[in-house]
C-alpha cells in the first residue's frame, strides 16, 4: 500500500480565549477545502469544499480587538454545514482575504459561474433574469 503525502495547509490556527490558543478547536485551510476540528477525546472533523462557499463575512468586536482576534463566517451550499464560524483567530482580515482568494481560484478551476452557485429561486434570480432580458 502506497503512502499518501501529508496534506499541505495554507493556514492553520486555533480558536483563542483571551488571545491565547488554549482550546481544542482547530481551523485549517488547504488548497481546496477548509477544515474544522473539535474535541480532545472525541474528535470531530468537518470540512467545506471551497467552491461551495457563497459568501464570507467578518466581525471584530471590541473585546476581540483588545486581544487581536476576530471571527469569520462562511456561508456555503454544503448540506451538512451551510454556515461555518471561524471564531477568535489572529489576523482575521488576512485570513478572510486568503480564504476569498482560494474560493475564487477554486471556482475558476471548476469553471463555475456566480449564477450557478447562487441560484436559489429568489429575488436575486429575478434580478438576474431582468438583466439578461434587457
PDB file of C-alpha atoms in Angstrom:
ATOM      1  CA  UNK A   1       0.000   0.000   0.000  1.00  0.00           C
ATOM      2  CA  UNK A   2       1.423   3.367  -1.065  1.00  0.00           C
ATOM      3  CA  UNK A   3       1.826   6.133   1.484  1.00  0.00           C
ATOM      4  CA  UNK A   4      -0.099   9.328   0.864  1.00  0.00           C
ATOM      5  CA  UNK A   5       1.806  12.584   1.046  1.00  0.00           C
ATOM      6  CA  UNK A   6       0.861  14.719   4.039  1.00  0.00           C
ATOM      7  CA  UNK A   7      -1.605  17.494   3.262  1.00  0.00           C
ATOM      8  CA  UNK A   8      -0.122  20.943   2.946  1.00  0.00           C
ATOM      9  CA  UNK A   9      -2.046  23.737   4.617  1.00  0.00           C
ATOM     10  CA  UNK A  10      -2.080  27.373   3.543  1.00  0.00           C
ATOM     11  CA  UNK A  11      -3.243  28.482   7.004  1.00  0.00           C
ATOM     12  CA  UNK A  12      -3.798  26.922  10.438  1.00  0.00           C
ATOM     13  CA  UNK A  13      -4.957  28.390  13.735  1.00  0.00           C
ATOM     14  CA  UNK A  14      -6.909  27.584  16.887  1.00  0.00           C
ATOM     15  CA  UNK A  15      -9.892  29.253  18.449  1.00  0.00           C
ATOM     16  CA  UNK A  16      -8.455  31.602  21.048  1.00  0.00           C
ATOM     17  CA  UNK A  17      -9.571  32.609  24.515  1.00  0.00           C
ATOM     18  CA  UNK A  18      -8.191  35.951  25.713  1.00  0.00           C
ATOM     19  CA  UNK A  19      -5.910  35.860  22.678  1.00  0.00           C
ATOM     20  CA  UNK A  20      -4.315  32.541  23.646  1.00  0.00           C
ATOM     21  CA  UNK A  21      -4.762  29.273  21.686  1.00  0.00           C
ATOM     22  CA  UNK A  22      -5.887  27.139  24.630  1.00  0.00           C
ATOM     23  CA  UNK A  23      -8.941  25.430  23.101  1.00  0.00           C
ATOM     24  CA  UNK A  24      -9.344  22.156  21.245  1.00  0.00           C
ATOM     25  CA  UNK A  25     -10.974  23.820  18.230  1.00  0.00           C
ATOM     26  CA  UNK A  26      -8.621  23.898  15.245  1.00  0.00           C
ATOM     27  CA  UNK A  27      -9.098  25.520  11.853  1.00  0.00           C
ATOM     28  CA  UNK A  28      -7.075  24.845   8.721  1.00  0.00           C
ATOM     29  CA  UNK A  29      -7.208  25.793   5.062  1.00  0.00           C
ATOM     30  CA  UNK A  30      -5.860  23.662   2.244  1.00  0.00           C
ATOM     31  CA  UNK A  31      -5.811  24.494  -1.437  1.00  0.00           C
ATOM     32  CA  UNK A  32      -9.372  23.237  -1.966  1.00  0.00           C
ATOM     33  CA  UNK A  33     -11.024  22.782   1.467  1.00  0.00           C
ATOM     34  CA  UNK A  34     -11.456  24.403   4.855  1.00  0.00           C
ATOM     35  CA  UNK A  35     -11.477  22.194   7.949  1.00  0.00           C
ATOM     36  CA  UNK A  36     -12.934  22.496  11.446  1.00  0.00           C
ATOM     37  CA  UNK A  37     -11.681  20.029  14.054  1.00  0.00           C
ATOM     38  CA  UNK A  38     -13.200  19.989  17.544  1.00  0.00           C
ATOM     39  CA  UNK A  39     -12.702  17.871  20.640  1.00  0.00           C
ATOM     40  CA  UNK A  40      -9.938  16.221  22.607  1.00  0.00           C
ATOM     41  CA  UNK A  41     -11.065  12.645  23.259  1.00  0.00           C
ATOM     42  CA  UNK A  42     -13.975  12.536  20.834  1.00  0.00           C
ATOM     43  CA  UNK A  43     -12.624  14.331  17.792  1.00  0.00           C
ATOM     44  CA  UNK A  44     -14.991  15.627  15.126  1.00  0.00           C
ATOM     45  CA  UNK A  45     -13.793  16.864  11.739  1.00  0.00           C
ATOM     46  CA  UNK A  46     -15.946  18.934   9.382  1.00  0.00           C
ATOM     47  CA  UNK A  47     -14.909  20.274   6.009  1.00  0.00           C
ATOM     48  CA  UNK A  48     -16.303  22.503   3.303  1.00  0.00           C
ATOM     49  CA  UNK A  49     -15.095  22.322  -0.271  1.00  0.00           C
ATOM     50  CA  UNK A  50     -14.121  25.882  -1.174  1.00  0.00           C
ATOM     51  CA  UNK A  51     -16.026  26.115  -4.442  1.00  0.00           C
ATOM     52  CA  UNK A  52     -19.237  25.734  -2.383  1.00  0.00           C
ATOM     53  CA  UNK A  53     -18.589  28.910  -0.360  1.00  0.00           C
ATOM     54  CA  UNK A  54     -21.152  31.532  -1.358  1.00  0.00           C
ATOM     55  CA  UNK A  55     -20.313  34.428   0.945  1.00  0.00           C
ATOM     56  CA  UNK A  56     -17.805  35.458   3.592  1.00  0.00           C
ATOM     57  CA  UNK A  57     -18.292  37.930   6.424  1.00  0.00           C
ATOM     58  CA  UNK A  58     -16.049  39.085   9.236  1.00  0.00           C
ATOM     59  CA  UNK A  59     -16.667  40.724  12.593  1.00  0.00           C
ATOM     60  CA  UNK A  60     -14.293  42.111  15.173  1.00  0.00           C
ATOM     61  CA  UNK A  61     -15.948  43.123  18.435  1.00  0.00           C
ATOM     62  CA  UNK A  62     -14.300  45.490  20.884  1.00  0.00           C
ATOM     63  CA  UNK A  63     -13.188  42.681  23.197  1.00  0.00           C
ATOM     64  CA  UNK A  64     -11.754  40.804  20.201  1.00  0.00           C
ATOM     65  CA  UNK A  65      -9.848  43.923  19.091  1.00  0.00           C
ATOM     66  CA  UNK A  66      -8.279  44.186  22.537  1.00  0.00           C
ATOM     67  CA  UNK A  67      -6.864  40.669  22.171  1.00  0.00           C
ATOM     68  CA  UNK A  68      -6.012  40.978  18.453  1.00  0.00           C
ATOM     69  CA  UNK A  69      -8.514  38.412  17.177  1.00  0.00           C
ATOM     70  CA  UNK A  70     -11.701  38.327  15.106  1.00  0.00           C
ATOM     71  CA  UNK A  71     -14.319  35.973  13.702  1.00  0.00           C
ATOM     72  CA  UNK A  72     -15.124  34.963  10.135  1.00  0.00           C
ATOM     73  CA  UNK A  73     -18.364  33.372   8.946  1.00  0.00           C
ATOM     74  CA  UNK A  74     -18.582  31.334   5.750  1.00  0.00           C
ATOM     75  CA  UNK A  75     -21.927  30.725   4.064  1.00  0.00           C
ATOM     76  CA  UNK A  76     -21.907  27.695   1.813  1.00  0.00           C
ATOM     77  CA  UNK A  77     -24.140  25.481  -0.278  1.00  0.00           C
ATOM     78  CA  UNK A  78     -22.870  22.477   1.701  1.00  0.00           C
ATOM     79  CA  UNK A  79     -25.859  20.479   3.018  1.00  0.00           C
ATOM     80  CA  UNK A  80     -24.225  19.302   6.254  1.00  0.00           C
ATOM     81  CA  UNK A  81     -22.640  22.658   7.147  1.00  0.00           C
ATOM     82  CA  UNK A  82     -24.323  25.670   5.490  1.00  0.00           C
ATOM     83  CA  UNK A  83     -22.528  28.074   7.869  1.00  0.00           C
ATOM     84  CA  UNK A  84     -19.063  27.778   9.351  1.00  0.00           C
ATOM     85  CA  UNK A  85     -17.950  30.129  12.110  1.00  0.00           C
ATOM     86  CA  UNK A  86     -14.218  30.600  12.451  1.00  0.00           C
ATOM     87  CA  UNK A  87     -14.071  32.195  15.876  1.00  0.00           C
ATOM     88  CA  UNK A  88     -11.366  34.244  17.554  1.00  0.00           C
ATOM     89  CA  UNK A  89      -8.456  33.785  15.148  1.00  0.00           C
ATOM     90  CA  UNK A  90      -5.407  36.008  14.774  1.00  0.00           C
ATOM     91  CA  UNK A  91      -5.200  38.424  11.810  1.00  0.00           C
ATOM     92  CA  UNK A  92      -8.837  37.937  10.711  1.00  0.00           C
ATOM     93  CA  UNK A  93      -8.530  40.428   7.816  1.00  0.00           C
ATOM     94  CA  UNK A  94      -5.646  38.487   6.282  1.00  0.00           C
ATOM     95  CA  UNK A  95      -7.372  35.139   6.847  1.00  0.00           C
ATOM     96  CA  UNK A  96     -10.601  36.388   5.242  1.00  0.00           C
ATOM     97  CA  UNK A  97      -8.711  37.604   2.177  1.00  0.00           C
ATOM     98  CA  UNK A  98      -6.762  34.340   1.912  1.00  0.00           C
ATOM     99  CA  UNK A  99      -9.993  32.336   2.048  1.00  0.00           C
ATOM    100  CA  UNK A 100     -11.607  34.663  -0.507  1.00  0.00           C
ATOM    101  CA  UNK A 101      -8.703  34.238  -2.954  1.00  0.00           C
ATOM    102  CA  UNK A 102      -8.773  30.453  -2.582  1.00  0.00           C
ATOM    103  CA  UNK A 103     -12.555  30.335  -3.070  1.00  0.00           C
ATOM    104  CA  UNK A 104     -12.296  32.375  -6.266  1.00  0.00           C
ATOM    105  CA  UNK A 105      -9.401  30.264  -7.532  1.00  0.00           C
ATOM    106  CA  UNK A 106     -11.347  27.040  -6.948  1.00  0.00           C
ATOM    107  CA  UNK A 107     -14.406  28.419  -8.743  1.00  0.00           C
ATOM    108  CA  UNK A 108     -12.253  29.406 -11.726  1.00  0.00           C
ATOM    109  CA  UNK A 109     -10.624  25.971 -11.793  1.00  0.00           C
ATOM    110  CA  UNK A 110     -14.019  24.290 -11.786  1.00  0.00           C
ATOM    111  CA  UNK A 111     -15.348  26.762 -14.368  1.00  0.00           C
ATOM    112  CA  UNK A 112     -18.193  27.811 -12.113  1.00  0.00           C
ATOM    113  CA  UNK A 113     -20.180  30.977 -12.682  1.00  0.00           C
ATOM    114  CA  UNK A 114     -21.803  33.067  -9.963  1.00  0.00           C
ATOM    115  CA  UNK A 115     -25.342  32.263 -11.112  1.00  0.00           C
ATOM    116  CA  UNK A 116     -24.560  28.523 -10.951  1.00  0.00           C
ATOM    117  CA  UNK A 117     -23.664  28.831  -7.288  1.00  0.00           C
ATOM    118  CA  UNK A 118     -26.223  31.383  -6.116  1.00  0.00           C
ATOM    119  CA  UNK A 119     -29.320  30.060  -7.823  1.00  0.00           C
ATOM    120  CA  UNK A 120     -31.897  29.706  -5.051  1.00  0.00           C
ATOM    121  CA  UNK A 121     -35.057  30.734  -6.876  1.00  0.00           C
ATOM    122  CA  UNK A 122     -35.283  34.023  -5.007  1.00  0.00           C
ATOM    123  CA  UNK A 123     -35.168  37.721  -5.813  1.00  0.00           C
ATOM    124  CA  UNK A 124     -31.560  37.500  -6.963  1.00  0.00           C
ATOM    125  CA  UNK A 125     -32.620  35.126  -9.756  1.00  0.00           C
ATOM    126  CA  UNK A 126     -35.409  37.517 -10.805  1.00  0.00           C
ATOM    127  CA  UNK A 127     -32.960  40.409 -10.967  1.00  0.00           C
ATOM    128  CA  UNK A 128     -30.517  38.270 -12.983  1.00  0.00           C
ATOM    129  CA  UNK A 129     -33.277  37.352 -15.442  1.00  0.00           C
ATOM    130  CA  UNK A 130     -34.247  41.037 -15.769  1.00  0.00           C
ATOM    131  CA  UNK A 131     -30.609  41.923 -16.557  1.00  0.00           C
ATOM    132  CA  UNK A 132     -30.394  39.187 -19.162  1.00  0.00           C
ATOM    133  CA  UNK A 133     -33.629  40.306 -20.850  1.00  0.00           C
ATOM    134  CA  UNK A 134     -32.539  43.953 -21.141  1.00  0.00           C
TER     135      UNK A 134
END
